[in-house]
CSV table of C-alpha atoms and ligand atoms in Angstrom, one decimal:
chain,number,residue,atom,x,y,z
A,1,MET,CA,121.9,151.3,47.2
A,2,ARG,CA,119.2,149.4,49.2
A,3,LEU,CA,120.2,148.1,52.3
A,4,SER,CA,117.7,144.6,50.3
A,5,ARG,CA,119.7,144.2,47.9
A,6,TYR,CA,123.3,145.5,49.9
A,7,PHE,CA,126.1,142.3,51.7
A,8,LEU,CA,126.5,144.4,55.2
A,9,PRO,CA,127.4,141.1,56.7
A,10,VAL,CA,127.1,143.3,60.7
A,11,LEU,CA,128.0,142.0,64.1
A,12,LYS,CA,125.7,142.2,66.7
A,13,GLU,CA,128.0,140.5,69.9
A,14,ASN,CA,131.4,142.6,69.4
A,15,PRO,CA,133.8,140.2,68.0
A,16,ALA,CA,136.7,139.7,70.9
A,17,GLU,CA,139.8,138.9,68.8
A,18,ALA,CA,139.8,142.6,68.4
A,19,GLN,CA,140.7,144.6,71.6
A,20,ILE,CA,140.3,148.3,69.7
A,21,VAL,CA,138.2,150.2,69.2
A,22,SER,CA,138.9,151.3,65.5
A,23,HIS,CA,139.6,146.8,64.6
A,24,ARG,CA,135.9,145.9,67.3
A,25,LEU,CA,134.0,148.4,65.1
A,26,MET,CA,135.2,147.6,61.3
A,27,LEU,CA,134.8,144.1,62.2
A,28,ARG,CA,130.9,144.0,63.5
A,29,ALA,CA,130.5,147.0,61.1
A,30,GLY,CA,131.0,144.8,58.2
A,31,MET,CA,133.4,146.6,56.7
A,32,ILE,CA,136.6,144.3,56.4
A,33,ARG,CA,137.4,140.5,56.8
A,34,GLN,CA,140.6,138.9,58.3
A,35,GLN,CA,141.7,135.8,56.1
A,36,ALA,CA,145.3,135.3,57.6
A,37,ALA,CA,146.8,137.5,60.5
A,38,GLY,CA,147.6,141.2,58.6
A,39,ILE,CA,145.9,139.9,56.2
A,40,TYR,CA,142.2,141.8,55.2
A,41,SER,CA,139.5,141.4,52.8
A,42,TRP,CA,137.6,144.6,52.6
A,43,LEU,CA,134.5,144.0,52.2
A,44,PRO,CA,131.9,146.3,50.1
A,45,LEU,CA,131.5,148.9,52.7
A,46,GLY,CA,134.8,149.4,54.0
A,47,LEU,CA,136.1,150.0,50.5
A,48,ARG,CA,134.2,152.3,49.7
A,49,VAL,CA,135.9,154.5,53.1
A,50,LEU,CA,139.2,153.3,51.4
A,51,ARG,CA,138.2,154.3,48.1
A,52,ASN,CA,136.8,158.1,49.5
A,53,ILE,CA,140.2,157.6,51.1
A,54,GLU,CA,142.3,156.7,47.6
A,55,ARG,CA,140.5,160.1,45.6
A,56,ILE,CA,141.1,161.9,48.1
A,57,VAL,CA,145.2,161.8,49.0
A,58,HIS,CA,145.3,161.2,44.9
A,59,GLU,CA,143.9,165.1,44.6
A,60,GLU,CA,145.8,166.7,47.4
A,61,GLN,CA,149.1,164.1,45.3
A,62,GLN,CA,147.6,166.0,41.7
A,63,ARG,CA,147.1,169.4,42.7
A,64,ALA,CA,150.5,169.5,44.2
A,65,GLY,CA,152.1,168.4,40.7
A,66,HIS,CA,152.9,164.3,41.9
A,67,ILE,CA,152.5,162.3,38.7
A,68,PRO,CA,150.4,158.4,39.3
A,69,LEU,CA,151.6,155.8,38.1
A,70,LEU,CA,151.4,151.8,38.9
A,71,MET,CA,154.2,148.8,39.9
A,72,PRO,CA,153.7,145.7,40.1
A,73,THR,CA,153.4,144.2,44.2
A,74,LEU,CA,156.0,141.6,42.9
A,75,GLN,CA,159.5,142.9,42.4
A,76,PRO,CA,162.1,141.2,41.5
A,77,ALA,CA,165.2,141.5,44.4
A,78,ASP,CA,168.2,141.8,42.3
A,79,LEU,CA,167.0,145.5,42.0
A,80,TRP,CA,167.3,145.3,46.0
A,81,ARG,CA,170.9,143.8,45.2
A,82,GLU,CA,171.8,146.6,43.3
A,83,SER,CA,171.3,149.3,47.0
A,84,GLY,CA,172.3,146.5,49.3
A,85,ARG,CA,168.4,146.4,50.7
A,86,TYR,CA,168.1,142.9,50.0
A,87,ASP,CA,169.6,141.1,53.0
A,88,ALA,CA,169.6,143.9,54.9
A,89,TYR,CA,165.8,144.6,55.4
A,90,GLY,CA,165.3,140.9,57.1
A,91,PRO,CA,162.4,138.7,57.9
A,92,GLU,CA,159.9,141.8,57.6
A,93,MET,CA,160.2,140.8,54.0
A,94,LEU,CA,158.5,138.1,52.3
A,95,ARG,CA,160.6,136.2,49.9
A,96,ILE,CA,159.5,133.7,47.3
A,97,ARG,CA,160.8,131.8,44.7
A,98,ASP,CA,159.5,131.7,40.6
A,99,ARG,CA,158.9,129.1,38.8
A,100,GLN,CA,162.9,129.5,36.8
A,101,ASP,CA,163.8,129.8,40.7
A,102,ARG,CA,164.3,133.2,40.6
A,103,ASP,CA,164.9,135.3,43.5
A,104,MET,CA,161.8,137.9,43.9
A,105,LEU,CA,159.7,139.6,47.6
A,106,TYR,CA,156.6,141.1,47.8
A,107,GLY,CA,157.0,144.9,47.6
A,108,PRO,CA,157.3,146.2,51.4
A,109,THR,CA,158.4,150.2,49.2
A,110,ASN,CA,159.2,150.5,45.6
A,111,GLU,CA,162.5,152.9,46.1
A,112,GLU,CA,164.5,150.7,44.2
A,113,MET,CA,161.7,150.2,41.3
A,114,ILE,CA,161.4,153.8,40.9
A,115,THR,CA,164.8,154.1,40.9
A,116,ASP,CA,165.6,151.8,37.8
A,117,ILE,CA,162.3,153.5,35.9
A,118,PHE,CA,163.9,157.2,36.8
A,119,ARG,CA,167.8,155.7,35.3
A,120,ALA,CA,165.8,153.9,31.7
A,121,HIS,CA,164.4,157.3,31.2
A,122,VAL,CA,165.6,160.4,33.2
A,123,THR,CA,169.0,162.4,31.8
A,124,SER,CA,169.0,165.3,32.2
A,125,TYR,CA,168.1,167.9,34.7
A,126,ARG,CA,165.5,170.1,32.1
A,127,GLN,CA,163.0,167.0,32.7
A,128,LEU,CA,162.5,167.9,36.3
A,129,PRO,CA,161.3,168.2,38.5
A,130,LEU,CA,159.8,165.0,38.9
A,131,THR,CA,157.7,163.4,41.7
A,132,LEU,CA,155.9,159.9,40.9
A,133,TYR,CA,153.9,158.6,43.3
A,134,HIS,CA,151.1,155.4,43.6
A,135,ILE,CA,148.8,153.3,45.3
A,136,GLN,CA,149.6,150.0,45.9
A,137,TRP,CA,149.0,146.8,48.2
A,138,LYS,CA,152.7,147.0,50.1
A,139,PHE,CA,153.8,143.1,52.1
A,140,ARG,CA,156.2,143.9,55.4
A,141,ASP,CA,156.3,140.7,57.6
A,142,GLU,CA,155.8,142.2,60.4
A,143,MET,CA,156.5,140.6,64.0
A,144,ARG,CA,152.9,141.0,65.8
A,145,PRO,CA,150.9,142.3,63.3
A,146,ARG,CA,147.8,143.7,65.6
A,147,PHE,CA,145.6,146.3,65.3
A,148,GLY,CA,143.3,144.9,62.5
A,149,VAL,CA,144.0,147.6,59.0
A,150,MET,CA,146.1,149.1,61.8
A,151,ARG,CA,149.3,147.7,62.0
A,152,GLY,CA,148.8,144.8,58.9
A,153,ARG,CA,150.9,142.5,57.0
A,154,GLU,CA,149.2,143.7,53.6
A,155,PHE,CA,148.3,147.2,53.3
A,156,LEU,CA,147.7,150.1,51.4
A,157,MET,CA,150.1,152.1,50.9
A,158,LYS,CA,150.7,155.6,49.2
A,159,ASP,CA,154.0,155.8,48.0
A,160,GLY,CA,156.1,159.2,46.4
A,161,TYR,CA,159.0,159.9,45.2
A,162,ASN,CA,160.9,163.0,44.3
A,163,PHE,CA,163.7,163.9,42.1
A,164,ASP,CA,165.3,166.4,41.9
A,165,VAL,CA,168.7,167.9,40.4
A,166,ASP,CA,170.1,168.5,43.8
A,167,ARG,CA,169.7,170.0,47.6
A,168,ASP,CA,167.7,172.6,46.9
A,169,ALA,CA,165.0,171.4,45.3
A,170,ALA,CA,164.2,168.2,47.1
A,171,LEU,CA,163.9,170.7,50.4
A,172,HIS,CA,161.6,171.7,48.5
A,173,ALA,CA,159.8,168.9,47.2
A,174,TYR,CA,160.2,167.7,50.9
A,175,ASN,CA,158.4,171.2,51.8
A,176,ARG,CA,155.8,170.6,48.9
A,177,HIS,CA,155.2,166.9,50.4
A,178,MET,CA,154.3,168.5,53.8
A,179,VAL,CA,151.7,171.2,52.5
A,180,SER,CA,150.0,168.9,50.7
A,181,TYR,CA,150.2,165.8,53.9
A,182,LEU,CA,148.8,168.1,56.2
A,183,ARG,CA,145.3,169.5,53.9
A,184,THR,CA,144.5,165.4,53.1
A,185,TYR,CA,144.3,164.6,56.6
A,186,GLU,CA,141.7,167.4,57.6
A,187,ARG,CA,140.3,166.9,54.5
A,188,MET,CA,139.5,163.0,56.3
A,189,GLY,CA,138.4,164.7,59.1
A,190,LEU,CA,141.8,164.4,61.3
A,191,THR,CA,144.6,166.6,63.3
A,192,ALA,CA,147.6,165.0,62.2
A,193,ILE,CA,150.7,166.6,63.5
A,194,PRO,CA,154.1,166.6,61.6
A,195,MET,CA,157.1,165.8,64.1
A,196,ARG,CA,160.6,164.9,63.9
A,197,ALA,CA,160.9,161.2,63.8
A,198,ALA,CA,164.1,158.4,62.8
A,199,SER,CA,164.5,156.8,59.6
A,200,GLY,CA,165.0,153.7,59.8
A,201,PRO,CA,165.5,151.4,56.2
A,202,ILE,CA,164.3,153.6,54.4
A,203,GLY,CA,167.1,155.8,55.1
A,204,GLY,CA,168.2,159.7,55.0
A,205,ASP,CA,168.5,162.0,58.5
A,206,ASN,CA,165.2,164.2,57.2
A,207,THR,CA,162.1,163.2,58.0
A,208,HIS,CA,159.0,163.7,59.4
A,209,GLU,CA,156.1,161.6,60.5
A,210,PHE,CA,152.8,162.2,61.0
A,211,LEU,CA,150.8,162.0,63.9
A,212,VAL,CA,147.1,161.2,64.3
A,213,LEU,CA,146.3,162.0,68.3
A,214,ALA,CA,144.8,158.7,69.7
A,215,GLU,CA,145.2,156.4,73.2
A,216,THR,CA,145.5,153.4,71.7
A,217,GLY,CA,148.3,155.2,68.9
A,218,GLU,CA,151.6,152.3,69.5
A,219,SER,CA,153.9,155.8,69.3
A,220,GLU,CA,154.8,157.8,72.2
A,221,VAL,CA,154.7,161.3,71.2
A,222,PHE,CA,156.2,164.7,73.4
A,223,TYR,CA,154.7,168.0,71.8
A,224,ASP,CA,153.4,171.6,72.4
A,225,ASP,CA,149.7,171.8,72.7
A,226,ARG,CA,150.2,174.5,70.8
A,227,VAL,CA,150.8,172.9,68.2
A,228,ALA,CA,147.9,170.3,67.9
A,229,GLY,CA,145.4,173.6,67.4
A,230,LEU,CA,147.5,175.0,64.5
A,231,LYS,CA,144.9,174.0,61.0
A,232,LEU,CA,146.2,174.8,56.9
A,233,GLY,CA,142.4,175.9,56.6
A,234,ALA,CA,141.3,176.6,53.2
A,235,ARG,CA,144.5,179.3,52.5
A,236,GLU,CA,145.1,179.1,48.8
A,237,ILE,CA,148.8,177.5,48.3
A,238,ASP,CA,151.2,177.3,44.9
A,239,TYR,CA,152.9,174.7,45.2
A,240,ASP,CA,155.6,176.0,43.3
A,241,ASP,CA,156.3,179.3,45.3
A,242,ARG,CA,159.0,178.0,47.4
A,243,ALA,CA,159.0,180.7,49.8
A,244,GLN,CA,154.8,179.7,50.8
A,245,VAL,CA,155.3,176.1,51.0
A,246,ALA,CA,158.1,176.8,53.5
A,247,ALA,CA,156.7,179.5,56.0
A,248,VAL,CA,153.9,176.7,56.3
A,249,CYS,CA,156.4,173.8,57.1
A,250,GLU,CA,158.4,176.3,59.6
A,251,GLU,CA,154.8,177.5,60.7
A,252,PHE,CA,154.5,173.6,61.6
A,253,THR,CA,157.5,171.4,62.6
A,254,THR,CA,158.5,175.4,65.4
A,255,LEU,CA,156.9,174.5,68.6
A,256,TYR,CA,158.3,171.3,70.1
A,257,ALA,CA,156.4,168.4,68.4
A,258,ARG,CA,158.7,165.0,67.9
A,259,THR,CA,158.3,160.5,68.4
A,260,ASP,CA,160.2,159.1,71.2
A,261,GLU,CA,162.1,157.7,68.8
A,262,THR,CA,163.4,161.6,68.5
A,263,HIS,CA,162.4,162.6,72.2
A,264,ASP,CA,165.1,165.1,74.0
A,265,GLU,CA,164.1,165.7,78.3
A,266,GLY,CA,166.5,168.5,77.6
A,267,ILE,CA,165.3,170.3,75.0
A,268,PHE,CA,161.4,170.0,75.9
A,269,ALA,CA,161.7,170.8,79.0
A,270,ALA,CA,163.8,174.5,77.4
A,271,GLN,CA,161.7,175.1,74.9
A,272,VAL,CA,157.6,174.2,76.1
A,273,PRO,CA,156.3,176.6,78.6
A,274,ALA,CA,155.2,173.4,81.4
A,275,ASP,CA,151.8,173.6,80.9
A,276,HIS,CA,152.4,173.1,77.2
A,277,ARG,CA,154.0,170.0,77.1
A,278,ARG,CA,152.1,167.3,76.9
A,279,VAL,CA,153.1,163.3,76.4
A,280,ALA,CA,150.4,161.4,75.0
A,281,ARG,CA,150.2,158.9,71.9
A,282,GLY,CA,149.6,159.2,68.1
A,283,ILE,CA,149.0,156.8,65.0
A,284,GLU,CA,151.7,156.9,62.3
A,285,VAL,CA,149.5,157.8,58.7
A,286,GLY,CA,152.7,159.5,57.0
A,287,GLN,CA,155.0,159.8,56.6
A,288,ILE,CA,158.2,161.8,54.3
A,289,PHE,CA,161.9,162.0,54.1
A,290,TYR,CA,164.1,163.3,52.4
A,291,PHE,CA,168.0,161.2,51.6
A,292,ALA,CA,170.1,162.6,48.7
A,293,THR,CA,171.9,160.0,46.7
A,294,LYS,CA,171.3,157.0,49.6
A,295,TYR,CA,169.7,155.4,46.6
A,296,SER,CA,170.4,157.2,43.2
A,297,GLU,CA,174.6,156.9,44.0
A,298,PRO,CA,174.6,153.0,43.9
A,299,MET,CA,172.1,152.5,41.3
A,300,GLY,CA,173.2,154.8,39.0
A,301,ALA,CA,170.6,157.5,38.3
A,302,TYR,CA,172.2,160.9,37.1
A,303,VAL,CA,171.2,163.9,35.2
A,304,THR,CA,172.6,166.3,33.6
A,305,ASN,CA,173.1,169.5,35.9
A,306,GLU,CA,173.1,173.3,34.7
A,307,ALA,CA,177.1,172.6,33.8
A,308,GLY,CA,176.8,170.1,31.7
A,309,GLU,CA,178.3,167.7,34.6
A,310,ARG,CA,176.9,164.8,35.5
A,311,VAL,CA,174.8,164.7,39.2
A,312,PRO,CA,173.6,161.6,41.2
A,313,VAL,CA,169.7,163.3,41.4
A,314,HIS,CA,168.5,164.1,44.7
A,315,MET,CA,165.4,162.3,46.7
A,316,GLY,CA,163.3,161.8,48.6
A,317,SER,CA,160.4,158.9,49.4
A,318,HIS,CA,157.1,160.2,50.7
A,319,GLY,CA,154.3,157.6,52.7
A,320,ILE,CA,150.5,157.6,53.7
A,321,GLY,CA,149.2,154.5,55.3
A,322,VAL,CA,146.2,154.4,52.9
A,323,SER,CA,144.4,151.2,55.1
A,324,ARG,CA,146.3,151.9,58.2
A,325,LEU,CA,143.7,155.6,57.8
A,326,ALA,CA,140.6,153.8,57.8
A,327,GLY,CA,141.2,152.8,61.2
A,328,ALA,CA,142.7,156.1,62.6
A,329,ILE,CA,139.6,157.5,61.3
A,330,ILE,CA,137.5,155.2,63.4
A,331,GLU,CA,139.5,156.1,66.5
A,332,ALA,CA,139.6,159.4,65.9
A,333,SER,CA,135.9,159.8,65.1
A,334,HIS,CA,133.8,157.4,67.2
A,335,ASP,CA,131.3,157.1,70.3
A,336,ASP,CA,129.9,154.2,72.1
A,337,ARG,CA,127.5,153.2,69.7
A,338,GLY,CA,129.4,153.2,66.3
A,339,ILE,CA,131.2,155.1,63.6
A,340,ILE,CA,130.4,158.1,62.6
A,341,TRP,CA,131.6,159.0,60.1
A,342,PRO,CA,134.1,162.4,58.3
A,343,GLU,CA,131.3,163.2,55.7
A,344,GLY,CA,135.2,163.1,53.3
A,345,VAL,CA,135.6,159.5,53.4
A,346,THR,CA,131.5,158.2,54.5
A,347,PRO,CA,130.7,155.5,51.9
A,348,PHE,CA,127.6,156.3,52.2
A,349,PRO,CA,126.3,160.4,52.4
A,350,VAL,CA,123.7,159.6,53.8
A,351,GLY,CA,121.0,156.7,55.3
A,352,ILE,CA,117.1,156.7,54.8
A,353,VAL,CA,115.2,155.2,57.7
A,354,ASN,CA,111.6,154.0,56.7
A,355,LEU,CA,109.6,153.6,59.7
A,356,LYS,CA,106.5,151.7,58.2
A,357,GLN,CA,107.8,149.6,55.3
A,358,GLY,CA,104.9,148.5,52.8
A,359,ASP,CA,102.9,151.5,53.6
A,360,THR,CA,102.0,152.5,50.3
A,361,ALA,CA,102.4,156.4,51.9
A,362,THR,CA,106.3,155.8,53.1
A,363,ASP,CA,107.5,154.4,51.0
A,364,ALA,CA,106.8,156.7,48.6
A,365,ALA,CA,108.4,159.0,50.3
A,366,CYS,CA,111.4,157.1,51.0
A,367,GLU,CA,111.3,156.4,47.0
A,368,GLU,CA,110.8,160.0,46.5
A,369,LEU,CA,113.6,161.0,48.7
A,370,TYR,CA,115.9,158.4,46.7
A,371,ALA,CA,115.6,159.3,43.3
A,372,ALA,CA,116.1,163.0,43.9
A,373,LEU,CA,119.8,162.8,46.1
A,374,THR,CA,120.2,159.6,44.0
A,375,ALA,CA,119.8,162.6,41.4
A,376,ARG,CA,121.5,164.8,43.1
A,377,GLY,CA,125.2,162.4,43.3
A,378,LEU,CA,124.7,161.5,46.8
A,379,GLU,CA,124.2,157.7,46.9
A,380,PRO,CA,121.7,157.1,49.6
A,381,LEU,CA,121.8,154.0,51.4
A,382,TYR,CA,117.8,153.4,51.7
A,383,ASP,CA,117.0,150.9,54.6
A,384,ASP,CA,114.1,149.7,52.7
A,385,THR,CA,114.3,146.0,55.2
A,386,GLY,CA,112.0,144.6,56.9
A,387,GLU,CA,113.9,145.1,60.2
A,388,ARG,CA,111.7,147.0,63.5
A,389,ALA,CA,112.9,150.6,63.9
A,390,GLY,CA,114.8,150.5,66.6
A,391,ALA,CA,117.3,147.5,64.6
A,392,LYS,CA,117.4,150.1,62.1
A,393,PHE,CA,118.3,152.8,63.5
A,394,ALA,CA,121.2,150.6,65.4
A,395,THR,CA,122.8,149.4,62.4
A,396,MET,CA,122.7,153.6,61.2
A,397,ASP,CA,124.2,154.8,63.9
A,398,LEU,CA,126.5,151.5,64.3
A,399,ILE,CA,127.9,152.1,60.6
A,400,GLY,CA,128.6,156.1,61.8
A,401,LEU,CA,126.6,157.9,58.0
A,402,PRO,CA,126.9,161.1,59.2
A,403,TRP,CA,123.3,162.3,58.1
A,404,ARG,CA,119.7,160.1,58.7
A,405,LEU,CA,116.6,160.6,56.9
A,406,THR,CA,113.9,159.2,58.8
A,407,VAL,CA,110.7,158.6,57.6
A,408,GLY,CA,107.6,157.6,58.6
A,409,PRO,CA,103.6,157.3,57.9
A,410,ARG,CA,103.2,161.0,60.6
A,411,GLY,CA,105.9,163.0,59.4
A,412,VAL,CA,104.4,162.3,55.5
A,413,ALA,CA,101.2,162.8,57.1
A,414,ARG,CA,101.8,166.9,57.3
A,415,GLY,CA,104.5,166.4,54.8
A,416,VAL,CA,108.1,166.2,56.4
A,417,VAL,CA,110.6,163.8,57.1
A,418,GLU,CA,113.2,163.7,59.6
A,419,LEU,CA,117.1,164.5,59.3
A,420,THR,CA,119.6,163.6,62.4
A,421,SER,CA,122.8,164.3,62.2
A,422,ARG,CA,124.3,161.1,63.6
A,423,ARG,CA,128.0,163.5,65.6
A,424,SER,CA,125.5,165.9,67.2
A,425,GLY,CA,121.9,164.1,66.7
A,426,GLU,CA,120.7,166.4,66.1
A,427,SER,CA,117.3,166.7,64.7
A,428,GLU,CA,114.9,168.5,62.4
A,429,GLU,CA,111.5,168.4,60.5
A,430,LEU,CA,112.1,169.4,56.0
A,431,THR,CA,109.9,169.0,53.3
A,432,VAL,CA,111.6,165.8,51.4
A,433,ALA,CA,112.8,168.5,48.6
A,434,ALA,CA,113.7,170.9,51.3
A,435,ALA,CA,116.0,167.9,53.0
A,436,VAL,CA,117.7,167.4,49.1
A,437,ASP,CA,118.5,170.1,49.3
A,438,ARG,CA,120.5,170.1,53.4
A,439,VAL,CA,122.4,167.7,52.3
A,440,ALA,CA,122.6,168.8,49.0
A,441,ALA,CA,124.1,171.9,51.0
A,442,VAL,CA,126.5,170.4,52.8
A,443,PHE,CA,128.2,168.4,51.2
A,444,ALA,CA,128.6,170.8,48.6
A,445,GLY,CA,132.6,171.1,50.2
A,446,VAL,CA,133.5,168.1,50.2
B,1,LIG,N1,159.2,154.4,51.4
B,1,LIG,C1,158.5,155.8,52.6
B,1,LIG,C2,158.1,156.3,51.9
B,1,LIG,S1,156.9,156.3,50.6
B,1,LIG,C3,158.0,154.1,53.7
B,1,LIG,O1,157.4,152.8,53.3
B,1,LIG,N2,157.2,154.8,54.5
B,1,LIG,S2,157.2,154.4,55.7
B,1,LIG,O2,157.5,152.6,56.2
B,1,LIG,O3,156.6,154.7,57.2
B,1,LIG,O4,155.2,153.5,55.1
B,1,LIG,C4,154.5,154.4,55.1
B,1,LIG,C5,152.7,155.0,56.0
B,1,LIG,O5,152.6,153.7,55.5
B,1,LIG,C6,153.4,154.9,57.4
B,1,LIG,O6,153.2,156.3,57.5
B,1,LIG,C7,152.4,154.3,57.9
B,1,LIG,O7,151.0,154.7,57.9
B,1,LIG,C8,151.7,153.0,57.2
B,1,LIG,N3,152.3,151.5,57.2
B,1,LIG,C9,153.0,150.5,57.2
B,1,LIG,N4,153.3,149.1,58.0
B,1,LIG,C10,152.0,149.4,57.9
B,1,LIG,C11,151.5,148.3,58.3
B,1,LIG,N5,152.4,147.1,58.8
B,1,LIG,N6,149.9,148.4,58.4
B,1,LIG,C12,149.2,149.4,58.1
B,1,LIG,N7,149.8,150.7,57.5
B,1,LIG,C13,151.6,150.3,57.5
């Protein structure tokens, strides 16, 4: 992409309405625009990040054996009357009436609708296990939408639903989600700690939230600091292997880690040595629930089990805050000059800064880099505008591409360009071919 033809409305000034750094940087980098309280347009740069987050979520869900579908944003109220949640949900639910006077709602979550799909098509334990998920916009009329996309009213969520014949199978689905979530967040450059939580309007006793530690987080968290050092890394997971998956969950949930809703000062003091106790703040980027037959029983989602009996299916639901993650990643990865994107989600892998636009040799070197990177599937953002070098660097730093190639007449005369890491600030001079190879190598594992 050539910057001269792109739409990147960066702001020079700090927007007054933004209280936290991710919100400020998303506005300044031209990623989002607020259209109403808690409702945002995703401008081109922001959309590229959002799509990358979605792609990672899809890949890790499908690796775990979960199946994508797509349900609508608008739902008939009658489905929610069946579960009893139409009245229970309260003012967070946006209720709508259509021209036929039918009660509708903008979905805050989809337990009822997925249960309806299930009961229409599945009748036997032989069709199980089944986990269906989608990535779809939700609406919750939050009392205090704030912090940009972190607490929106309209927001993008991955929500997945498992259907299993009994409790053990459903707990395996719960564990599978936990492990796939750990890998999802790690691929986004995040450490997200599973913490025992409370279930709220979704229901059930078994629930964990995934928290990214950040001073600006809305949740107060209590944990053993050794839990923050655990990494899933590149280990092979067989998602059908109940024992292996359960062992990983145990590894990540044995050390004390709880949100304020479930925190117990006595257990905290007894279990965690004083020098490992931490009280901090975190951003909730996901939550998993096991709620047994809470929806299947009232809604009639039954299957025949091996013994030939009709039993209500055991279910859980599992959410990832897809749009919130864009903000959470920035909270975890920025400096005073701007965003620092992890390679997995960056809107462009690399930026090209032309220090002397219009100089024949420099322009030619930029074009050569542009073509070679594009041919390798590494679409660069090429700043081919007539801006001063200082302004070009400031924009690149603000929008946070992890790598920058700087091309100027003096380097070109010596046959080199400069490759700079946004994170470390370190630079090296390379030929065009070597620079392309280096960038390709960095992204090969992403
Ligand atoms: N049905 C379940 C799981 S599928 C559910 O709705 N879970 S939830 O309420 O915990 O939401 C899942 C995730 O969506 C949360 O962990 C959070 O990351 C994100 N989320 C929730 N509310 C908002 C909001 N107002 N703005 C942005 N993200 C949100």
